[in-house]
PDB file of C-alpha atoms in Angstrom:
ATOM      1  CA  MET R   1      -3.782  32.114  13.860  1.00  0.00           C
ATOM      2  CA  MET R   2      -0.227  30.974  13.135  1.00  0.00           C
ATOM      3  CA  ARG R   3      -1.171  27.374  13.937  1.00  0.00           C
ATOM      4  CA  SER R   4      -3.964  27.455  11.349  1.00  0.00           C
ATOM      5  CA  LEU R   5      -1.567  28.820   8.702  1.00  0.00           C
ATOM      6  CA  LEU R   6       1.135  26.208   9.272  1.00  0.00           C
ATOM      7  CA  PRO R   7      -0.494  23.199   7.547  1.00  0.00           C
ATOM      8  CA  PRO R   8      -1.035  24.959   4.176  1.00  0.00           C
ATOM      9  CA  LEU R   9       2.458  26.472   4.353  1.00  0.00           C
ATOM     10  CA  LEU R  10       4.013  23.079   5.043  1.00  0.00           C
ATOM     11  CA  ARG R  11       1.993  21.591   2.190  1.00  0.00           C
ATOM     12  CA  VAL R  12       3.546  24.136  -0.182  1.00  0.00           C
ATOM     13  CA  ALA R  13       7.008  23.078   0.978  1.00  0.00           C
ATOM     14  CA  GLY R  14       6.120  19.395   0.905  1.00  0.00           C
ATOM     15  CA  HIS R  15       4.876  19.557  -2.680  1.00  0.00           C
ATOM     16  CA  GLY R  16       7.923  21.508  -3.861  1.00  0.00           C
ATOM     17  CA  PRO R  17      10.759  20.208  -6.075  1.00  0.00           C
ATOM     18  CA  ILE R  18      13.276  19.517  -3.267  1.00  0.00           C
ATOM     19  CA  ASP R  19      12.815  16.055  -1.774  1.00  0.00           C
ATOM     20  CA  ARG R  20      15.270  16.165   1.114  1.00  0.00           C
ATOM     21  CA  GLY R  21      13.501  16.407   4.438  1.00  0.00           C
ATOM     22  CA  LYS R  22       9.979  15.872   3.075  1.00  0.00           C
ATOM     23  CA  TYR R  23       9.229  12.779   5.149  1.00  0.00           C
ATOM     24  CA  ARG R  24      10.493  14.422   8.333  1.00  0.00           C
ATOM     25  CA  LEU R  25       8.325  17.442   7.555  1.00  0.00           C
ATOM     26  CA  ALA R  26       5.235  15.271   7.142  1.00  0.00           C
ATOM     27  CA  LEU R  27       5.983  13.284  10.291  1.00  0.00           C
ATOM     28  CA  TRP R  28       6.495  16.424  12.382  1.00  0.00           C
ATOM     29  CA  ALA R  29       3.254  17.920  11.093  1.00  0.00           C
ATOM     30  CA  TYR R  30       1.355  14.697  11.784  1.00  0.00           C
ATOM     31  CA  ARG R  31       2.586  14.633  15.357  1.00  0.00           C
ATOM     32  CA  HIS R  32       2.119  18.308  16.165  1.00  0.00           C
ATOM     33  CA  LEU R  33      -0.609  19.861  13.997  1.00  0.00           C
ATOM     34  CA  ARG R  34      -3.638  17.641  14.513  1.00  0.00           C
ATOM     35  CA  PRO R  35      -6.600  17.851  14.477  1.00  0.00           C
ATOM     36  CA  LEU R  36      -7.293  19.255  11.016  1.00  0.00           C
ATOM     37  CA  PRO R  37     -10.642  19.576   9.223  1.00  0.00           C
ATOM     38  CA  ALA R  38     -11.599  16.294   7.552  1.00  0.00           C
ATOM     39  CA  PRO R  39     -12.184  15.086   4.961  1.00  0.00           C
ATOM     40  CA  GLN R  40     -10.110  17.172   2.568  1.00  0.00           C
ATOM     41  CA  THR R  41      -9.618  16.769  -1.168  1.00  0.00           C
ATOM     42  CA  VAL R  42      -5.978  17.017  -2.211  1.00  0.00           C
ATOM     43  CA  SER R  43      -3.794  16.039  -5.165  1.00  0.00           C
ATOM     44  CA  LEU R  44      -1.418  13.106  -5.437  1.00  0.00           C
ATOM     45  CA  PHE R  45       1.998  13.720  -6.983  1.00  0.00           C
ATOM     46  CA  ASN R  46       0.561  12.518 -10.319  1.00  0.00           C
ATOM     47  CA  GLY R  47      -2.224  15.113 -10.262  1.00  0.00           C
ATOM     48  CA  LEU R  48      -5.142  12.812  -9.428  1.00  0.00           C
ATOM     49  CA  ARG R  49      -7.380  13.851  -6.556  1.00  0.00           C
ATOM     50  CA  MET R  50      -7.996  12.045  -3.296  1.00  0.00           C
ATOM     51  CA  GLU R  51     -10.455  12.630  -0.510  1.00  0.00           C
ATOM     52  CA  ILE R  52      -8.511  11.963   2.692  1.00  0.00           C
ATOM     53  CA  ASP R  53      -8.402  12.408   6.442  1.00  0.00           C
ATOM     54  CA  PRO R  54      -5.164  14.373   7.094  1.00  0.00           C
ATOM     55  CA  ASN R  55      -5.252  13.341  10.771  1.00  0.00           C
ATOM     56  CA  GLU R  56      -4.505   9.686   9.940  1.00  0.00           C
ATOM     57  CA  PHE R  57      -0.856   8.575   9.587  1.00  0.00           C
ATOM     58  CA  VAL R  58      -0.834   7.327   5.974  1.00  0.00           C
ATOM     59  CA  GLN R  59      -3.157  10.013   4.659  1.00  0.00           C
ATOM     60  CA  SER R  60      -1.202  12.771   6.419  1.00  0.00           C
ATOM     61  CA  GLN R  61       1.741  12.040   4.102  1.00  0.00           C
ATOM     62  CA  ILE R  62      -0.534  12.312   1.079  1.00  0.00           C
ATOM     63  CA  TYR R  63      -1.761  15.631   2.461  1.00  0.00           C
ATOM     64  CA  TYR R  64       1.668  17.133   3.143  1.00  0.00           C
ATOM     65  CA  ILE R  65       3.964  15.658   0.469  1.00  0.00           C
ATOM     66  CA  GLY R  66       1.725  14.193  -2.241  1.00  0.00           C
ATOM     67  CA  ALA R  67       2.079  10.477  -1.489  1.00  0.00           C
ATOM     68  CA  TYR R  68       2.562   7.913   1.234  1.00  0.00           C
ATOM     69  CA  GLU R  69       6.116   6.508   0.941  1.00  0.00           C
ATOM     70  CA  LEU R  70       6.858   8.979  -1.819  1.00  0.00           C
ATOM     71  CA  TYR R  71       9.896   7.265  -3.354  1.00  0.00           C
ATOM     72  CA  LEU R  72       8.151   3.890  -3.526  1.00  0.00           C
ATOM     73  CA  ALA R  73       5.044   5.471  -5.047  1.00  0.00           C
ATOM     74  CA  ARG R  74       7.167   7.094  -7.752  1.00  0.00           C
ATOM     75  CA  TYR R  75       8.995   3.851  -8.455  1.00  0.00           C
ATOM     76  CA  VAL R  76       5.752   1.915  -8.828  1.00  0.00           C
ATOM     77  CA  ARG R  77       4.587   4.554 -11.297  1.00  0.00           C
ATOM     78  CA  GLN R  78       7.777   4.049 -13.338  1.00  0.00           C
ATOM     79  CA  LEU R  79       7.154   0.300 -13.620  1.00  0.00           C
ATOM     80  CA  LEU R  80       3.614   0.673 -14.925  1.00  0.00           C
ATOM     81  CA  ARG R  81       2.699   0.772 -18.592  1.00  0.00           C
ATOM     82  CA  PRO R  82      -0.617   1.400 -20.382  1.00  0.00           C
ATOM     83  CA  GLY R  83      -2.474  -1.877 -20.594  1.00  0.00           C
ATOM     84  CA  SER R  84      -0.640  -3.487 -17.662  1.00  0.00           C
ATOM     85  CA  ALA R  85      -2.744  -5.666 -15.354  1.00  0.00           C
ATOM     86  CA  PHE R  86      -2.222  -4.482 -11.782  1.00  0.00           C
ATOM     87  CA  MET R  87      -3.447  -6.031  -8.525  1.00  0.00           C
ATOM     88  CA  ASP R  88      -3.600  -3.716  -5.506  1.00  0.00           C
ATOM     89  CA  ILE R  89      -3.994  -6.033  -2.507  1.00  0.00           C
ATOM     90  CA  GLY R  90      -4.617  -4.072   0.662  1.00  0.00           C
ATOM     91  CA  ALA R  91      -5.521  -0.878  -1.170  1.00  0.00           C
ATOM     92  CA  HIS R  92      -6.402   1.221   1.905  1.00  0.00           C
ATOM     93  CA  VAL R  93      -7.945   4.456   0.549  1.00  0.00           C
ATOM     94  CA  GLY R  94      -6.609   3.994  -2.966  1.00  0.00           C
ATOM     95  CA  GLN R  95      -3.251   5.681  -3.492  1.00  0.00           C
ATOM     96  CA  TYR R  96      -1.759   2.872  -5.599  1.00  0.00           C
ATOM     97  CA  THR R  97      -5.037   2.159  -7.337  1.00  0.00           C
ATOM     98  CA  LEU R  98      -5.088   5.776  -8.517  1.00  0.00           C
ATOM     99  CA  ILE R  99      -1.417   5.692  -9.511  1.00  0.00           C
ATOM    100  CA  ALA R 100      -1.925   2.533 -11.582  1.00  0.00           C
ATOM    101  CA  ALA R 101      -5.194   3.606 -13.184  1.00  0.00           C
ATOM    102  CA  GLY R 102      -3.712   7.024 -13.947  1.00  0.00           C
ATOM    103  CA  ALA R 103      -0.881   5.261 -15.792  1.00  0.00           C
ATOM    104  CA  GLY R 104      -3.396   3.405 -17.985  1.00  0.00           C
ATOM    105  CA  ALA R 105      -3.234   0.044 -16.202  1.00  0.00           C
ATOM    106  CA  SER R 106      -6.176  -2.275 -15.714  1.00  0.00           C
ATOM    107  CA  VAL R 107      -6.569  -2.413 -11.933  1.00  0.00           C
ATOM    108  CA  HIS R 108      -8.047  -5.047  -9.621  1.00  0.00           C
ATOM    109  CA  THR R 109      -8.261  -3.654  -6.112  1.00  0.00           C
ATOM    110  CA  PHE R 110      -8.858  -5.448  -2.802  1.00  0.00           C
ATOM    111  CA  GLU R 111      -9.728  -3.767   0.502  1.00  0.00           C
ATOM    112  CA  PRO R 112     -11.664  -5.621   3.245  1.00  0.00           C
ATOM    113  CA  ASN R 113     -11.990  -2.757   5.752  1.00  0.00           C
ATOM    114  CA  PRO R 114     -15.532  -1.377   5.229  1.00  0.00           C
ATOM    115  CA  SER R 115     -14.716   2.261   6.048  1.00  0.00           C
ATOM    116  CA  ASN R 116     -11.530   2.263   3.957  1.00  0.00           C
ATOM    117  CA  PHE R 117     -13.454   0.732   1.067  1.00  0.00           C
ATOM    118  CA  VAL R 118     -16.001   3.562   1.101  1.00  0.00           C
ATOM    119  CA  ARG R 119     -13.224   6.133   0.748  1.00  0.00           C
ATOM    120  CA  LEU R 120     -11.406   4.016  -1.854  1.00  0.00           C
ATOM    121  CA  GLN R 121     -14.590   3.882  -3.919  1.00  0.00           C
ATOM    122  CA  ARG R 122     -15.064   7.627  -3.496  1.00  0.00           C
ATOM    123  CA  ASN R 123     -11.536   8.326  -4.729  1.00  0.00           C
ATOM    124  CA  VAL R 124     -12.003   6.218  -7.858  1.00  0.00           C
ATOM    125  CA  GLU R 125     -15.283   8.025  -8.571  1.00  0.00           C
ATOM    126  CA  LEU R 126     -13.712  11.413  -7.851  1.00  0.00           C
ATOM    127  CA  ASN R 127     -11.363  10.927 -10.825  1.00  0.00           C
ATOM    128  CA  ALA R 128     -13.897   9.158 -13.093  1.00  0.00           C
ATOM    129  CA  LEU R 129     -11.360   6.356 -13.542  1.00  0.00           C
ATOM    130  CA  GLN R 130     -12.035   3.555 -15.990  1.00  0.00           C
ATOM    131  CA  GLY R 131     -10.692   0.018 -15.875  1.00  0.00           C
ATOM    132  CA  VAL R 132     -10.812  -0.318 -12.065  1.00  0.00           C
ATOM    133  CA  THR R 133     -12.484  -3.357 -10.500  1.00  0.00           C
ATOM    134  CA  LEU R 134     -13.171  -2.757  -6.806  1.00  0.00           C
ATOM    135  CA  ASN R 135     -13.398  -5.752  -4.479  1.00  0.00           C
ATOM    136  CA  ARG R 136     -14.450  -5.334  -0.861  1.00  0.00           C
ATOM    137  CA  MET R 137     -12.657  -8.486   0.163  1.00  0.00           C
ATOM    138  CA  ALA R 138      -9.389  -9.832   1.483  1.00  0.00           C
ATOM    139  CA  VAL R 139      -6.837 -12.004  -0.287  1.00  0.00           C
ATOM    140  CA  ALA R 140      -5.763 -14.975   1.821  1.00  0.00           C
ATOM    141  CA  ARG R 141      -4.459 -18.511   1.561  1.00  0.00           C
ATOM    142  CA  THR R 142      -8.011 -19.871   1.284  1.00  0.00           C
ATOM    143  CA  SER R 143     -11.332 -18.489   0.096  1.00  0.00           C
ATOM    144  CA  GLY R 144     -14.340 -17.985   2.348  1.00  0.00           C
ATOM    145  CA  MET R 145     -15.529 -15.833   5.233  1.00  0.00           C
ATOM    146  CA  LEU R 146     -12.830 -14.735   7.683  1.00  0.00           C
ATOM    147  CA  GLN R 147     -12.612 -12.444  10.688  1.00  0.00           C
ATOM    148  CA  PHE R 148     -10.823  -9.154  10.058  1.00  0.00           C
ATOM    149  CA  SER R 149      -9.299  -7.208  12.981  1.00  0.00           C
ATOM    150  CA  LEU R 150     -10.129  -3.536  12.601  1.00  0.00           C
ATOM    151  CA  PRO R 151      -7.372  -0.923  12.967  1.00  0.00           C
ATOM    152  CA  ASP R 152      -7.220   2.072  15.273  1.00  0.00           C
ATOM    153  CA  ALA R 153      -8.150   5.525  13.990  1.00  0.00           C
ATOM    154  CA  ASP R 154      -4.554   6.783  13.822  1.00  0.00           C
ATOM    155  CA  ASN R 155      -3.438   4.161  11.294  1.00  0.00           C
ATOM    156  CA  THR R 156      -6.385   2.854   9.347  1.00  0.00           C
ATOM    157  CA  GLY R 157      -4.131   0.713   7.162  1.00  0.00           C
ATOM    158  CA  SER R 158      -3.161  -1.554  10.060  1.00  0.00           C
ATOM    159  CA  GLY R 159      -6.189  -3.873   9.981  1.00  0.00           C
ATOM    160  CA  SER R 160      -5.325  -7.533   9.659  1.00  0.00           C
ATOM    161  CA  LEU R 161      -6.619 -11.069   9.237  1.00  0.00           C
ATOM    162  CA  ALA R 162      -4.432 -12.028  12.190  1.00  0.00           C
ATOM    163  CA  GLU R 163      -6.237 -12.683  15.440  1.00  0.00           C
ATOM    164  CA  ARG R 164      -5.692  -9.784  17.839  1.00  0.00           C
ATOM    165  CA  PRO R 165      -7.294 -10.335  21.257  1.00  0.00           C
ATOM    166  CA  GLY R 166      -9.313  -7.363  22.441  1.00  0.00           C
ATOM    167  CA  THR R 167      -9.650  -5.907  18.941  1.00  0.00           C
ATOM    168  CA  GLN R 168     -13.013  -5.389  17.260  1.00  0.00           C
ATOM    169  CA  THR R 169     -13.520  -7.666  14.251  1.00  0.00           C
ATOM    170  CA  VAL R 170     -15.816  -7.879  11.259  1.00  0.00           C
ATOM    171  CA  ALA R 171     -16.565 -10.806   8.966  1.00  0.00           C
ATOM    172  CA  VAL R 172     -15.102 -10.323   5.481  1.00  0.00           C
ATOM    173  CA  ASN R 173     -15.106 -12.344   2.306  1.00  0.00           C
ATOM    174  CA  ALA R 174     -11.727 -13.649   1.148  1.00  0.00           C
ATOM    175  CA  THR R 175     -10.439 -14.997  -2.133  1.00  0.00           C
ATOM    176  CA  THR R 176      -7.142 -16.399  -3.395  1.00  0.00           C
ATOM    177  CA  ILE R 177      -4.953 -14.957  -6.121  1.00  0.00           C
ATOM    178  CA  ASP R 178      -5.275 -18.022  -8.350  1.00  0.00           C
ATOM    179  CA  ALA R 179      -9.056 -18.304  -7.922  1.00  0.00           C
ATOM    180  CA  TYR R 180      -9.657 -14.620  -8.578  1.00  0.00           C
ATOM    181  CA  CYS R 181      -7.419 -14.460 -11.640  1.00  0.00           C
ATOM    182  CA  ALA R 182      -8.967 -17.620 -13.087  1.00  0.00           C
ATOM    183  CA  GLU R 183     -12.466 -16.248 -12.538  1.00  0.00           C
ATOM    184  CA  HIS R 184     -11.644 -12.927 -14.187  1.00  0.00           C
ATOM    185  CA  GLY R 185      -9.335 -14.285 -16.879  1.00  0.00           C
ATOM    186  CA  ILE R 186      -6.322 -12.144 -15.988  1.00  0.00           C
ATOM    187  CA  GLN R 187      -2.571 -12.633 -15.668  1.00  0.00           C
ATOM    188  CA  PRO R 188      -1.273  -9.695 -13.614  1.00  0.00           C
ATOM    189  CA  ASP R 189       1.924  -7.995 -14.697  1.00  0.00           C
ATOM    190  CA  PHE R 190       2.350  -6.342 -11.317  1.00  0.00           C
ATOM    191  CA  ILE R 191       1.092  -7.119  -7.803  1.00  0.00           C
ATOM    192  CA  LYS R 192       1.388  -4.630  -4.964  1.00  0.00           C
ATOM    193  CA  MET R 193       0.609  -6.102  -1.562  1.00  0.00           C
ATOM    194  CA  ASP R 194       0.457  -4.560   1.902  1.00  0.00           C
ATOM    195  CA  ILE R 195      -1.686  -6.743   4.163  1.00  0.00           C
ATOM    196  CA  GLU R 196      -0.063  -6.512   7.578  1.00  0.00           C
ATOM    197  CA  GLY R 197       1.754  -9.845   7.722  1.00  0.00           C
ATOM    198  CA  GLY R 198      -0.547 -11.854   5.473  1.00  0.00           C
ATOM    199  CA  GLU R 199       1.767 -11.500   2.483  1.00  0.00           C
ATOM    200  CA  LEU R 200       3.252 -15.003   2.484  1.00  0.00           C
ATOM    201  CA  ASP R 201      -0.137 -16.681   2.872  1.00  0.00           C
ATOM    202  CA  ALA R 202      -1.513 -14.587   0.002  1.00  0.00           C
ATOM    203  CA  LEU R 203       1.461 -15.403  -2.226  1.00  0.00           C
ATOM    204  CA  ARG R 204       0.982 -19.104  -1.560  1.00  0.00           C
ATOM    205  CA  SER R 205      -2.564 -18.696  -2.857  1.00  0.00           C
ATOM    206  CA  GLY R 206      -1.132 -17.640  -6.216  1.00  0.00           C
ATOM    207  CA  GLU R 207       1.227 -20.462  -7.176  1.00  0.00           C
ATOM    208  CA  GLN R 208      -0.149 -20.621 -10.735  1.00  0.00           C
ATOM    209  CA  ILE R 209       0.033 -16.851 -11.258  1.00  0.00           C
ATOM    210  CA  LEU R 210       3.550 -16.565  -9.813  1.00  0.00           C
ATOM    211  CA  ARG R 211       4.891 -18.984 -12.422  1.00  0.00           C
ATOM    212  CA  ALA R 212       4.763 -16.066 -14.878  1.00  0.00           C
ATOM    213  CA  ARG R 213       6.764 -13.974 -12.371  1.00  0.00           C
ATOM    214  CA  PRO R 214       4.803 -10.732 -12.243  1.00  0.00           C
ATOM    215  CA  ALA R 215       6.649  -7.853 -10.607  1.00  0.00           C
ATOM    216  CA  LEU R 216       5.886  -7.676  -6.886  1.00  0.00           C
ATOM    217  CA  VAL R 217       6.030  -4.925  -4.294  1.00  0.00           C
ATOM    218  CA  LEU R 218       5.502  -6.290  -0.793  1.00  0.00           C
ATOM    219  CA  GLU R 219       5.630  -5.019   2.736  1.00  0.00           C
ATOM    220  CA  ALA R 220       7.855  -7.243   4.868  1.00  0.00           C
ATOM    221  CA  SER R 221       7.516  -6.791   8.614  1.00  0.00           C
ATOM    222  CA  GLY R 222       8.919  -9.446  10.922  1.00  0.00           C
ATOM    223  CA  GLU R 223       6.508  -8.489  13.685  1.00  0.00           C
ATOM    224  CA  ALA R 224       3.470  -8.610  11.388  1.00  0.00           C
ATOM    225  CA  LEU R 225       4.522 -11.867   9.688  1.00  0.00           C
ATOM    226  CA  ALA R 226       4.990 -13.491  13.109  1.00  0.00           C
ATOM    227  CA  GLN R 227       1.263 -13.014  13.789  1.00  0.00           C
ATOM    228  CA  PHE R 228       0.680 -15.512  10.965  1.00  0.00           C
ATOM    229  CA  GLY R 229       3.462 -17.845  12.113  1.00  0.00           C
ATOM    230  CA  HIS R 230       5.976 -16.672   9.499  1.00  0.00           C
ATOM    231  CA  SER R 231       9.244 -14.720   9.344  1.00  0.00           C
ATOM    232  CA  CYS R 232      11.018 -12.383   6.926  1.00  0.00           C
ATOM    233  CA  ALA R 233      13.540 -15.127   6.144  1.00  0.00           C
ATOM    234  CA  GLU R 234      10.717 -17.496   5.213  1.00  0.00           C
ATOM    235  CA  LEU R 235       9.148 -14.880   2.934  1.00  0.00           C
ATOM    236  CA  ILE R 236      12.482 -14.128   1.262  1.00  0.00           C
ATOM    237  CA  ASN R 237      13.326 -17.794   0.691  1.00  0.00           C
ATOM    238  CA  TYR R 238       9.896 -18.358  -0.842  1.00  0.00           C
ATOM    239  CA  LEU R 239      10.434 -15.533  -3.339  1.00  0.00           C
ATOM    240  CA  VAL R 240      14.010 -16.512  -4.238  1.00  0.00           C
ATOM    241  CA  ASP R 241      12.945 -20.129  -4.775  1.00  0.00           C
ATOM    242  CA  ARG R 242      10.409 -18.866  -7.341  1.00  0.00           C
ATOM    243  CA  GLY R 243      12.945 -16.991  -9.411  1.00  0.00           C
ATOM    244  CA  TYR R 244      12.789 -13.491  -7.973  1.00  0.00           C
ATOM    245  CA  LYS R 245      15.616 -11.064  -7.342  1.00  0.00           C
ATOM    246  CA  LEU R 246      14.892  -8.882  -4.328  1.00  0.00           C
ATOM    247  CA  HIS R 247      15.597  -5.194  -3.952  1.00  0.00           C
ATOM    248  CA  THR R 248      14.913  -2.328  -1.607  1.00  0.00           C
ATOM    249  CA  LEU R 249      14.859   1.405  -2.293  1.00  0.00           C
ATOM    250  CA  ALA R 250      17.434   3.822  -0.938  1.00  0.00           C
ATOM    251  CA  ARG R 251      15.531   7.040  -1.604  1.00  0.00           C
ATOM    252  CA  ASP R 252      15.093   6.738  -5.404  1.00  0.00           C
ATOM    253  CA  ARG R 253      17.828   4.130  -5.991  1.00  0.00           C
ATOM    254  CA  LEU R 254      17.086   0.429  -6.446  1.00  0.00           C
ATOM    255  CA  VAL R 255      19.415  -1.654  -4.235  1.00  0.00           C
ATOM    256  CA  PRO R 256      19.844  -5.434  -4.702  1.00  0.00           C
ATOM    257  CA  MET R 257      19.595  -7.195  -1.367  1.00  0.00           C
ATOM    258  CA  ASN R 258      20.689 -10.397   0.274  1.00  0.00           C
ATOM    259  CA  GLY R 259      18.545 -12.362   2.692  1.00  0.00           C
ATOM    260  CA  ASP R 260      20.596 -11.223   5.671  1.00  0.00           C
ATOM    261  CA  THR R 261      20.278  -7.495   4.907  1.00  0.00           C
ATOM    262  CA  ILE R 262      16.550  -7.056   5.460  1.00  0.00           C
ATOM    263  CA  ALA R 263      15.475  -5.260   8.594  1.00  0.00           C
ATOM    264  CA  ASP R 264      13.286  -7.525  10.719  1.00  0.00           C
ATOM    265  CA  ASP R 265      11.127  -4.609  11.768  1.00  0.00           C
ATOM    266  CA  TYR R 266      10.068  -3.293   8.360  1.00  0.00           C
ATOM    267  CA  ASP R 267      11.077  -3.074   4.699  1.00  0.00           C
ATOM    268  CA  ASN R 268       9.416  -2.754   1.335  1.00  0.00           C
ATOM    269  CA  LEU R 269      10.573  -5.474  -1.035  1.00  0.00           C
ATOM    270  CA  ILE R 270      10.665  -4.901  -4.773  1.00  0.00           C
ATOM    271  CA  CYS R 271      10.737  -8.343  -6.373  1.00  0.00           C
ATOM    272  CA  LEU R 272      11.655  -8.631 -10.039  1.00  0.00           C
ATOM    273  CA  PRO R 273      12.257 -11.731 -12.168  1.00  0.00           C
ATOM    274  CA  ALA R 274      15.863 -12.842 -11.731  1.00  0.00           C
TER     275      ALA R 274
END
């Protein structure tokens, strides 16, 4: 009985006004309180609804505290303006797509994982959002059909275009940033990208678009980048050479960074025109 009451009680605490300890709360609950009934419909911190599986790592944070990577999600929301053009590359089940569309942005969303895409589509429909273009495809250095390595059930955002021996794959369509934007006649103001090490290849597919220096939020993982033959230093140098100033977030504070301060294991980079 007590075990069944804990998840809703922790959700009340996780959605409360005090931020300290929220991530640790969500992580503890994820590790100790599964399995939970799925799917469940819950609210993001901005009030929009999402249908999620609370037993999966990313979606468990949405369930317990209202967002995955709560401080980053809030910061992205602060950068958005009505009428902004937003690209969500590696959209998973749609958290950032919903945040951007809820802020009045025009959103172009990319998710190659078939099962994630179904839930992403469901979450857009659940909120009757307008101005969202859904693309069941990857963004890569070249266009065409590519093999996509499917993730495990515990972290459904970890699928990748990198070759992973022994992992089930599916064929997916891929486009480039420049080709897609030219086809749709858009110049994005903001690109959010989390594609498990494919970030540098995707950026190189957008040389024309990057000349206008849209704001970027990127995942930088040395281990993931290495699967594509790249490194964090290479990614950072590429961005700096194109006129970006790099930052990380310390809770809700934007911190300028130097190339030697990034953690090789994982960081989120916020890249703004210098």
